[in-house]
XYZ file of C-alpha atoms in Angstrom:
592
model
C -211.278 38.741 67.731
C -214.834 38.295 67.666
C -215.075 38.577 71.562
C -213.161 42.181 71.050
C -215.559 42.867 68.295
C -218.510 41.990 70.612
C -216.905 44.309 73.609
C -216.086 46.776 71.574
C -219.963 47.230 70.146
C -221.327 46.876 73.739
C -218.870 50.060 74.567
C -220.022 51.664 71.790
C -223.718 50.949 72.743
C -222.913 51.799 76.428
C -221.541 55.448 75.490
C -224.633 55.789 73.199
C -226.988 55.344 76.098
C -225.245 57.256 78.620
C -225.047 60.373 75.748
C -228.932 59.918 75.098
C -229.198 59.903 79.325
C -227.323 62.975 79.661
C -229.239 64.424 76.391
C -232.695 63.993 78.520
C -231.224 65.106 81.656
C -230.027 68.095 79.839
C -233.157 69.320 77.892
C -235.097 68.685 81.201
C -232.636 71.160 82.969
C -233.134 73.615 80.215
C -237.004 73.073 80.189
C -236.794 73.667 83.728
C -234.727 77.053 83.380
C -236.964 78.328 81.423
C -240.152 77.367 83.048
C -238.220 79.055 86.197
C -237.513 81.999 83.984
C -241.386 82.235 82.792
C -242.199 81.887 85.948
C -239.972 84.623 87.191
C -241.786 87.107 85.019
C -245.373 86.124 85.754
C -247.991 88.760 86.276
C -249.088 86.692 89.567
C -247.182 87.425 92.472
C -247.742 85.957 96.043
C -247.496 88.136 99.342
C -245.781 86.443 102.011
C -246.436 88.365 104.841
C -250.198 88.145 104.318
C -250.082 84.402 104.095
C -249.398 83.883 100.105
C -252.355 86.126 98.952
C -251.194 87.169 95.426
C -251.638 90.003 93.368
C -251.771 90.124 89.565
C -249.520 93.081 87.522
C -249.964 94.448 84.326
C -246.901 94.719 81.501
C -245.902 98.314 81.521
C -243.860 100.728 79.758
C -240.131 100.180 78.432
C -240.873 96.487 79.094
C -241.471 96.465 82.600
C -243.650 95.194 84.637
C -245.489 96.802 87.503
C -248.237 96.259 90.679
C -250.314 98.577 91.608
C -252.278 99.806 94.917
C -251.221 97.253 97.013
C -252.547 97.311 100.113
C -249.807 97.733 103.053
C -252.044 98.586 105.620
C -255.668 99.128 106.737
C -257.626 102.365 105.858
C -256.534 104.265 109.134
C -260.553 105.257 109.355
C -262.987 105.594 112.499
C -260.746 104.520 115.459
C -257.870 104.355 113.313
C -257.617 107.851 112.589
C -254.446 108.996 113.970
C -252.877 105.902 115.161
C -250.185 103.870 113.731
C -250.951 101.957 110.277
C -252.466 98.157 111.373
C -251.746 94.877 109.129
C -254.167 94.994 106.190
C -256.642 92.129 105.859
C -255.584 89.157 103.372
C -257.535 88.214 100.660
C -258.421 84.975 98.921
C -258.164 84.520 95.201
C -255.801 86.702 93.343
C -256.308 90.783 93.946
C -256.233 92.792 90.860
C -253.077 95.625 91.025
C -253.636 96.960 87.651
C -254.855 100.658 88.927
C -253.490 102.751 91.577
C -255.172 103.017 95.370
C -256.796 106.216 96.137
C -254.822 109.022 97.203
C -254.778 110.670 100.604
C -257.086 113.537 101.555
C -255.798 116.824 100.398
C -256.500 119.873 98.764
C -256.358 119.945 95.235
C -253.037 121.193 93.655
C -250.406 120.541 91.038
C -249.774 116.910 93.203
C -251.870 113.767 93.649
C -254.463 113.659 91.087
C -254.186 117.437 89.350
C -257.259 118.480 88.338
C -257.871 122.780 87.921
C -261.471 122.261 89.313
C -260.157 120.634 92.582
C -257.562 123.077 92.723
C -258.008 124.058 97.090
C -260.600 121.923 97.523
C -260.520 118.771 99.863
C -259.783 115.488 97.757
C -258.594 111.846 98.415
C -259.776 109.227 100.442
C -258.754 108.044 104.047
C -258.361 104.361 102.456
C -255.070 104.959 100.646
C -252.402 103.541 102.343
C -251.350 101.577 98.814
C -247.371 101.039 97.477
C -247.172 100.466 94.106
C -244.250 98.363 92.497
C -242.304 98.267 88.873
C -239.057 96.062 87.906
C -238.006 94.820 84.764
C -239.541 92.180 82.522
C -236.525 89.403 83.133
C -235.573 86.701 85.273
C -233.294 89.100 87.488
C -233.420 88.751 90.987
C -231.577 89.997 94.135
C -232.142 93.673 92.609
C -231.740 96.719 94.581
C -234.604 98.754 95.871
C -235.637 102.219 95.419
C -238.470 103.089 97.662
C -239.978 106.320 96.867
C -241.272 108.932 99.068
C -243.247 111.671 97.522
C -243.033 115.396 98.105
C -245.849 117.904 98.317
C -245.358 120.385 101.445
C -246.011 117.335 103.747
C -249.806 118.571 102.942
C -250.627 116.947 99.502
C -249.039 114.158 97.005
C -249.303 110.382 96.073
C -247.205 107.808 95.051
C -248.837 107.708 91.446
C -248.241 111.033 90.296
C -246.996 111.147 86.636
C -243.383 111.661 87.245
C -243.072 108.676 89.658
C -243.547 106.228 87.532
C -241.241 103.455 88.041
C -241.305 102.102 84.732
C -238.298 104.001 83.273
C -236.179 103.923 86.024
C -236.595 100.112 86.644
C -235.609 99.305 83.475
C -232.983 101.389 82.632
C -230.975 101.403 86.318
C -232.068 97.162 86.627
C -233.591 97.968 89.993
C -237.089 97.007 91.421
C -239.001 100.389 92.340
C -241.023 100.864 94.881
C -243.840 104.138 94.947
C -245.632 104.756 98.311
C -248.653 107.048 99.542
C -248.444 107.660 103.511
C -250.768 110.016 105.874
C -250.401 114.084 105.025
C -251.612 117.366 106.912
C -253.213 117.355 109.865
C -254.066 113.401 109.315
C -250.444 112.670 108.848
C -248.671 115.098 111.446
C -251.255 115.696 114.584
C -249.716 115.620 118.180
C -252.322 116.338 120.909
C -252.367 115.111 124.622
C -256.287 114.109 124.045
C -255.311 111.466 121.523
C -252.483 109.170 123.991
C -253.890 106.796 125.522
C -250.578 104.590 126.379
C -249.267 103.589 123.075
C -245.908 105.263 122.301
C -246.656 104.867 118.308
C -250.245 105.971 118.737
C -249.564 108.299 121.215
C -246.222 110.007 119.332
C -248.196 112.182 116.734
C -245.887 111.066 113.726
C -248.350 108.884 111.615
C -247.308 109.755 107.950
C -243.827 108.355 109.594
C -245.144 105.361 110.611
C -247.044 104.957 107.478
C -243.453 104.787 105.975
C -241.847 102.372 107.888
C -244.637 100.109 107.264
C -244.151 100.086 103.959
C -240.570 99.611 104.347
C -241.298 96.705 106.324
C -243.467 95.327 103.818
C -240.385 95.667 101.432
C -239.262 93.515 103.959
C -241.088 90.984 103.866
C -242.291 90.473 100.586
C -240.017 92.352 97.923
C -238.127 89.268 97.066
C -241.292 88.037 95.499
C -240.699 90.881 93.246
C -237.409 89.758 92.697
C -235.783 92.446 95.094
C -233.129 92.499 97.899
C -234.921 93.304 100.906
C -230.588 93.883 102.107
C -230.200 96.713 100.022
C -233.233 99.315 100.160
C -232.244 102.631 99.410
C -235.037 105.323 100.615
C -235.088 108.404 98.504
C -237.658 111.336 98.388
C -237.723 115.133 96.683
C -238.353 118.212 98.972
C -240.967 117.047 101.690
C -240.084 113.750 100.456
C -236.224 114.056 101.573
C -237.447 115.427 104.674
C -239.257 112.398 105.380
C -236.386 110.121 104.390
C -234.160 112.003 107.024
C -237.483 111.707 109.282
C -236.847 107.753 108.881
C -232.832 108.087 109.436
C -233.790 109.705 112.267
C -235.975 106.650 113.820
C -234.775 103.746 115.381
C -237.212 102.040 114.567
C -236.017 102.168 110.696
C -232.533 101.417 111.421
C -232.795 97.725 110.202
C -235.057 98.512 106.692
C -232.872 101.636 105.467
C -229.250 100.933 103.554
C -228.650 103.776 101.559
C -230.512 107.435 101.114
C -230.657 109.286 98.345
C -232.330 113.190 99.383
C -233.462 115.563 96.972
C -234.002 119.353 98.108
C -234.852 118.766 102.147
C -233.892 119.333 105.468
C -233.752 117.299 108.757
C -236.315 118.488 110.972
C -238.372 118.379 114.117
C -240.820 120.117 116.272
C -240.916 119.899 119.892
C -244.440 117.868 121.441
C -245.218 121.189 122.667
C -245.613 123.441 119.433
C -247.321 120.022 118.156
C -250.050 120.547 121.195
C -250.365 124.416 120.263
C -251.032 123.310 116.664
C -253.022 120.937 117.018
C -254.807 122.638 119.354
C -255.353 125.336 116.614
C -256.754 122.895 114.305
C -259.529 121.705 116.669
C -260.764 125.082 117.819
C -261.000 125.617 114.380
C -263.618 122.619 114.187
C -265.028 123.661 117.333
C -266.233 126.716 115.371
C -267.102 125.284 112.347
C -269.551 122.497 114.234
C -271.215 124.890 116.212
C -269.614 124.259 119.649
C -268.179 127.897 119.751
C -268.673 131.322 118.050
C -265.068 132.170 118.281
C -261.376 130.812 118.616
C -261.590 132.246 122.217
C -264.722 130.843 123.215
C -263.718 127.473 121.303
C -260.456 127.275 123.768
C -262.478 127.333 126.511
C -264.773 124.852 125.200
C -262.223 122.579 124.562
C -260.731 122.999 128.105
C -264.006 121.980 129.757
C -263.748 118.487 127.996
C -262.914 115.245 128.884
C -259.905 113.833 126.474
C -262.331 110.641 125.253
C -265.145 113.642 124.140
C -262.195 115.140 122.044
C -261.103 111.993 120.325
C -264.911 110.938 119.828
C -265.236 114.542 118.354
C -262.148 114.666 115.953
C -262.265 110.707 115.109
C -266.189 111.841 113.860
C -265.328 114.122 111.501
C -265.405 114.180 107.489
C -261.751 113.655 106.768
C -262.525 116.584 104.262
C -262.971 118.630 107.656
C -259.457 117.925 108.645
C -258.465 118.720 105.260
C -259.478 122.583 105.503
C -258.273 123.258 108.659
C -254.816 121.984 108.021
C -252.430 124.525 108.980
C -250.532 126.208 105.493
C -247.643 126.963 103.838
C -246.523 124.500 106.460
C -247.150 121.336 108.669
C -245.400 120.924 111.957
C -243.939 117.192 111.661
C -241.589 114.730 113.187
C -242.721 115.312 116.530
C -239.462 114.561 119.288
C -241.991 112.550 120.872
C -239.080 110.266 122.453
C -240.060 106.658 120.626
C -240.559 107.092 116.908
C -238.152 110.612 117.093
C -236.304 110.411 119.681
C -233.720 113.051 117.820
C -234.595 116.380 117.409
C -233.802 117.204 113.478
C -230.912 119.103 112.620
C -229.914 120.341 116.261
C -228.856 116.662 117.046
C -228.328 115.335 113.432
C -224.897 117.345 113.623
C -223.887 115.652 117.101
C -224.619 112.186 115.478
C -228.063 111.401 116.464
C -229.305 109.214 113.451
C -228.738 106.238 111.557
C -225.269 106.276 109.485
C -226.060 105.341 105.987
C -224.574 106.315 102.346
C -225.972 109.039 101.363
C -226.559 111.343 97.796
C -227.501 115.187 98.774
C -228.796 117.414 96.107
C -230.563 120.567 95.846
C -231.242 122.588 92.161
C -229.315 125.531 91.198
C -233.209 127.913 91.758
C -234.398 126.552 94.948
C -235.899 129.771 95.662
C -237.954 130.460 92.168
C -240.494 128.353 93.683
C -240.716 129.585 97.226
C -240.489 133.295 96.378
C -243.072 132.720 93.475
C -245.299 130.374 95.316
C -245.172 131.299 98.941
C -244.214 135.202 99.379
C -246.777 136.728 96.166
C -244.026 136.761 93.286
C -246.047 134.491 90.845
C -249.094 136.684 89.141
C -251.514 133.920 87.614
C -253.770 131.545 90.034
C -252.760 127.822 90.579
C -255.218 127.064 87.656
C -254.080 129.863 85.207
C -250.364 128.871 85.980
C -251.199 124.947 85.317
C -252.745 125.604 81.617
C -249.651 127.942 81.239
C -247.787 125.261 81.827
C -249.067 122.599 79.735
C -251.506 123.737 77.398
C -249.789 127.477 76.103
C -247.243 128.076 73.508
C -244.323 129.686 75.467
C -243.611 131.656 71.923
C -246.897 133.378 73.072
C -245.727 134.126 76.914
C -243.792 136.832 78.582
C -242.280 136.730 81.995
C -244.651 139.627 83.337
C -247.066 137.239 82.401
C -245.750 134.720 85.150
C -244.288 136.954 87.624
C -245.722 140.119 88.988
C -244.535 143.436 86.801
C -244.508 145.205 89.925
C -242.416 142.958 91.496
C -240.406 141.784 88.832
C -237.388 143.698 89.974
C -236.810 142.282 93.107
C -237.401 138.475 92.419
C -234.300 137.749 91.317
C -232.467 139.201 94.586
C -234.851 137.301 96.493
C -235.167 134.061 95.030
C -231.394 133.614 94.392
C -231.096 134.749 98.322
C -233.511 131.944 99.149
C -230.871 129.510 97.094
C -228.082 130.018 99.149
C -229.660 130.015 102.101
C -230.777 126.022 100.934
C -227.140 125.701 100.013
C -225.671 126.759 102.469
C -228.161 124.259 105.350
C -227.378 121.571 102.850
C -223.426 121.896 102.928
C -223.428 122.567 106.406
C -225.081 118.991 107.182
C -222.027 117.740 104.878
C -219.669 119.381 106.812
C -220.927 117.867 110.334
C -221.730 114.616 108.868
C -218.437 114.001 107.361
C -217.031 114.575 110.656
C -218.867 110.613 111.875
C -218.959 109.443 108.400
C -217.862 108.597 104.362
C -219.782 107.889 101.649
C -221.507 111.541 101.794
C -222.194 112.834 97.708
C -222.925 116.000 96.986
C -224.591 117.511 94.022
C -226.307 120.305 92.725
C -228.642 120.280 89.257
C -228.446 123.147 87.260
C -229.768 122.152 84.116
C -232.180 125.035 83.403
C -232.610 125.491 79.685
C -236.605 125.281 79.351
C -237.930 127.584 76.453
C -238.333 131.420 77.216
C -240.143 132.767 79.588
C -239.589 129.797 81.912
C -236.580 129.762 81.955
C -236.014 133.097 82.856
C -239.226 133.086 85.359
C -237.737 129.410 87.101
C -234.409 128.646 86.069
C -233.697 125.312 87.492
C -236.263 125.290 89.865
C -237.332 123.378 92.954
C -238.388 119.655 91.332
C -236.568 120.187 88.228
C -234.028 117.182 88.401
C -236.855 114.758 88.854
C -237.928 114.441 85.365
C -233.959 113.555 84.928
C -234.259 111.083 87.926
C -236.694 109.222 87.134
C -236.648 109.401 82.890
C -240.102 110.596 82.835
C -240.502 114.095 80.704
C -244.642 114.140 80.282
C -245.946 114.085 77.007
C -249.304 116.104 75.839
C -251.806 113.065 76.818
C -249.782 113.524 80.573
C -250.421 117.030 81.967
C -248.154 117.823 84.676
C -246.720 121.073 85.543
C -243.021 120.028 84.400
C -244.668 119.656 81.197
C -243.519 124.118 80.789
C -239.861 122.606 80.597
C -239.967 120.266 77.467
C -239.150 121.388 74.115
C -238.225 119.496 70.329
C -234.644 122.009 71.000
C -233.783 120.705 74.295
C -234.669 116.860 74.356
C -231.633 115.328 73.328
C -229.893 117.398 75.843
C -232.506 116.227 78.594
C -232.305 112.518 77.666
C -228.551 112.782 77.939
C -228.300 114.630 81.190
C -231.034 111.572 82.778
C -229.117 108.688 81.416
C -226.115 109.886 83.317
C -228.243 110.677 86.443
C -229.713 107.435 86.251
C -226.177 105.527 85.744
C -224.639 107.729 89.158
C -227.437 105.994 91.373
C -227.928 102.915 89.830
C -224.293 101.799 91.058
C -224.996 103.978 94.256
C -227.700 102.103 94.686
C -225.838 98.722 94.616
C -222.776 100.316 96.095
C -222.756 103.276 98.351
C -220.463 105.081 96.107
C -221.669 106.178 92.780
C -218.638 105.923 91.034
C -217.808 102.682 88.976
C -214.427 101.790 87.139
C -214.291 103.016 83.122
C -218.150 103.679 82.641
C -217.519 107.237 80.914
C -218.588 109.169 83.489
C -216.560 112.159 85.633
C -215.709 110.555 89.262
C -218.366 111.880 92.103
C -215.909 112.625 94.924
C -217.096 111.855 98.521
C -217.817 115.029 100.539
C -214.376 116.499 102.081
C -214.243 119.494 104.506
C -210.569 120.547 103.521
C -211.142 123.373 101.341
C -209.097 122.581 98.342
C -211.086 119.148 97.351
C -214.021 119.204 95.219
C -216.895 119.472 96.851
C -220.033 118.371 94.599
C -221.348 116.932 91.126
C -222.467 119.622 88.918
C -225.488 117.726 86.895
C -225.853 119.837 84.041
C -224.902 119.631 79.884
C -221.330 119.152 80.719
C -221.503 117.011 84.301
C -218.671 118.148 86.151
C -217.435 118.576 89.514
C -216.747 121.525 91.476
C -215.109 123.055 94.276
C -217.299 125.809 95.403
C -218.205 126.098 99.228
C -220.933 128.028 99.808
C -221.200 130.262 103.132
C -223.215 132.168 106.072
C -221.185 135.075 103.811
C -222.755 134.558 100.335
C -226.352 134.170 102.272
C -226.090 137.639 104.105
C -224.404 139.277 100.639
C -227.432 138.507 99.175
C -229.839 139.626 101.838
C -228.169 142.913 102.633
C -228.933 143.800 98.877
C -232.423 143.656 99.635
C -235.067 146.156 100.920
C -236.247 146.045 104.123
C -240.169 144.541 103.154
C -238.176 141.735 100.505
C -235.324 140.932 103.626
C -238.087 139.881 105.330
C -240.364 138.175 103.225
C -236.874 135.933 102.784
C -236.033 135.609 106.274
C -239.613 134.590 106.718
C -239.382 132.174 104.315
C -235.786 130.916 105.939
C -237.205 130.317 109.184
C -240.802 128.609 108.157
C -238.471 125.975 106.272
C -235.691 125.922 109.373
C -233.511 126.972 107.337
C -229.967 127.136 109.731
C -228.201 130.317 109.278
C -224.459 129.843 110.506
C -221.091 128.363 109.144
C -220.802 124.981 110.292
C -217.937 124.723 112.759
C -215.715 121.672 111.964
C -212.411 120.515 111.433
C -211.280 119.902 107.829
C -210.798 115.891 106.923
């Protein structure tokens, strides 16, 4: 008995010891977990590709976390100027990313760093090739990726502006963001024979798309550091921004760093080398002038014929970048030269016969496209860039008229002509569905046509060019943020805005992990891929009430519109139409 006793205590005693084991073992795993989860949210973050040199974050809004002006690649300055973007140099120590990296040199407008007193005037700095990065404060990893490409007439814009911020977006779509700035104007898109010298990327004229796959291949290489999934990047940009993204679709050499695209009011396009060289050309005879080398544009083309191709690249490498910066060519930039390396596809002509990389895709454009191109870029609006930018943020619409924002004189004809400059960008846009879904799925359509800003916006803009990315990215500025969006945001309409983003934000959050936007019994009205057979609904409506819709529009709704206008305002729009390559025809496809 006493032996059983004795066996039965050392049990006992044996069980005891092994709980007390597994007690330590477990606490250590726990202490471990979260000393892995602490150290999944540090501030300090190391950069692989440059050998572990780390960066240290700041805690930003809505709990998020976010680095700033990192560098991606050298300052393209002095021999760099207008070749491809080189590694940038590591650092020892940790690198402050608290503030953003300069912006690129510009002229002063409503993008980059607004300012009234810059407004025109050359600003930025060549050394701004910076990406900035937010994702929420957790341990998630493995997050999707939603690198950001600005917009801004492929002339001006940053990665920094106010309504990029990432914060938001991170944290409410749990998704690592990803903000870049990249080479504009004449220092982003400059093809000319003088500059090759045997490098197809050097030599190919398309820098500010270079700039952009670097970045994506920093995303790459270092994003999981972040806690991102360099496997699922989805590129996205608004207006020159989109045009860019296609720009990258239509690379090879992006094939492997883009999985998804989202593309907000742009085109596909390209430019053939040879309207690059005439434009380019242009530019320098310009400078030619403006150095002293020639009185006149004549006399500066034959200057510039009698010189050797290293005098030219000494000559344009030497100049101010603020130089380059005047004498870029306006309302538009020729870019995405066919150069036969970096675009070997020539836009929209070969997009429709398959030439680009196959990717899921969201397509939108606003429901008043052409508010801002027939008020901005064909005399509609009445005050200056300045006047209209303390309109915006600093006036009490109550106070306002719409004479006051568009021309009296021409008041009457801005409808006709704005609305015909909207289907004309709906119709290009649902053409490239129509030939797309002929070589692929996964093709979403929508159109945003919120537009209820207080009076006299919202009859001067309705839902105008831009407006849907407040809604994209949850950012509505507030008084200590001026921003021209700021004109849309009243006390009446903000529970209807907030609404309206959440949903946005929900559709390409799971497109973003996806390819389809659509995901089983969250609330929301199904997004149905693009179909060509007429009967099938055709696009998300993103408005109040999201809903879909059937409507196709036509080369018949486009010339409607025009023949109601007079002969000066038909061709102020077909103007317009054609600076933008805007494609006037009825896409010819079979319905599936």
């Amino acid at each position: 008995m006493n032996a059983f006793t004795n066996m039965q205590q050392q049990i006992h005693h044996l069980l005891s010891r092994i709980k007390q084991t597994l007690l330590v073992i477990g606490l250590l795993a726990v202490c471990n977990q979260v000393a892995s989860a602490a150290d999944s949210q540090s501030l300090i973050r190391a950069i692989p590709s440059l050998g572990g040199a780390q960066v240290q974050g700041i805690a930003d809004t809505n709990n998020t976390q976010s680095w700033r002006g990192i560098p991606f690649a050298q300052a393209p300055t002095g021999d760099l100027r207008w070749r491809a973007p080189r590694n940038p140099v590591a650092w020892s120590g940790v690198r402050d990313a608290s503030q953003f990296g300069s912006i690129c040199p510009q002229p002063g407008s409503f993008f980059g760093e607004p300012d009234p007193t810059t407004f025109d005037l050359p600003i930025g700095s060549e050394d701004c090739l910076y990406l900035n990065v937010w994702r929420p404060k957790s341990s998630a990893d493995n997050l999707p990726v939603l690198f950001w490409i600005h917009g801004g007439s492929n002339r001006m814009g940053a990665g920094s502006e106010v309504l990029y911020h990432g914060g938001n977006f991170a944290q409410k779509a749990n998704v690592v963001v990803v903000s870049i700035n990249y080479r504009v104007g004449s220092l982003g898109w400059f093809y000319n024979s003088a500059l090759a010298e045997g490098d197809p990327k050097d030599d190919s004229g398309n820098f500010a798309t270079l700039d952009l796959i670097k970045g994506l291949e920093w995303v790459r290489d270092n994003i999981r550091q972040f806690g991102g999934n360099p496997d699922s990047v989805t590129i996205a940009g608004q207006s020159a921004g989109c045009i860019n993204a296609w720009g990258l679709l239509q690379s090879p050499l992006a094939d492997a760093l883009v999985d998804r695209m989202l593309c907000m009011s742009g085109l596909p396009n390209a430019y053939p080398k040879a309207l690059g060289q005439v434009q380019s050309n242009d530019v320098i005879d310009d400078l030619l002038v403006e150095n002293g080398y020639a009185v006149d544009k004549l006399s500066a083309a034959q200057f510039r014929l009698n010189q050797s191709d290293a005098w030219l690249r000494n000559f344009l490498r030497g100049l101010p970048a603020q130089a380059i910066v005047r004498h870029t060519p306006s309302p538009v930039v020729m870019g995405h030269f066919t150069d036969g390396h970096v675009i070997p596809w020539a836009g929209y002509a070969d997009l429709i016969v398959g030439g680009y990389h196959k990717v899921p895709m969201i397509l939108g454009t606003t429901g008043d496209e052409g508010t801002l191109f027939a008020g901005a870029l064909a005399g509609y609006l009445k005050p200056s860039l300045a006047e209209l930018w303390d309109m915006a943020n600093y006036q009490n619409p109550e106070n306002l008229a719409v004479t006051d924002i568009i021309e009296p004189d021409l008041y009457p004809s801005y409808y006709p002509v704005h609305r015909t400059l909207s289907l004309a960008v709906d119709l290009t846009i649902d053409n490239i569905c129509r030939y797309l879904r002929l070589m692929q799925g996964n093709i979403y359509r929508y159109n945003f046509d919120w537009d209820d800003a207080p009076e006299p916006w919202k009859e001067s803009f309705g839902a105008i060019h831009g407006m849907d990315l407040p809604f994209l990215f949850g950012n509505f500025p507030g008084p200590d943020q001026p921003d021209f969006m700021r004109y849309m945001i009243s006390g009446q309409n903000q529970s209807q805005r907030e609404a309206l983003s959440a949903k946005f934000i929900q559709y390409v959050s799971q497109f973003m992990r996806t390819g389809n936007p659509n995901k089983w019994f969250d609330g929301l009205p199904e997004w149905y891929d693009w179909s060509n057979f007429w009967i099938y609904q055709k696009r998300l409506i993103l408005d109040n009430n999201v809903h879909t819709n059937s409507h196709d529009f036509w080369l018949s709704d486009v010339n409607g519109a025009l023949n109601q206008l007079g002969p000066i305002d038909r061709q102020r729009a077909e103007e317009l139409m054609s600076n933008f390559q805007v494609q006037l025809e009825d896409a010819d496809v079979t319905y599936q």
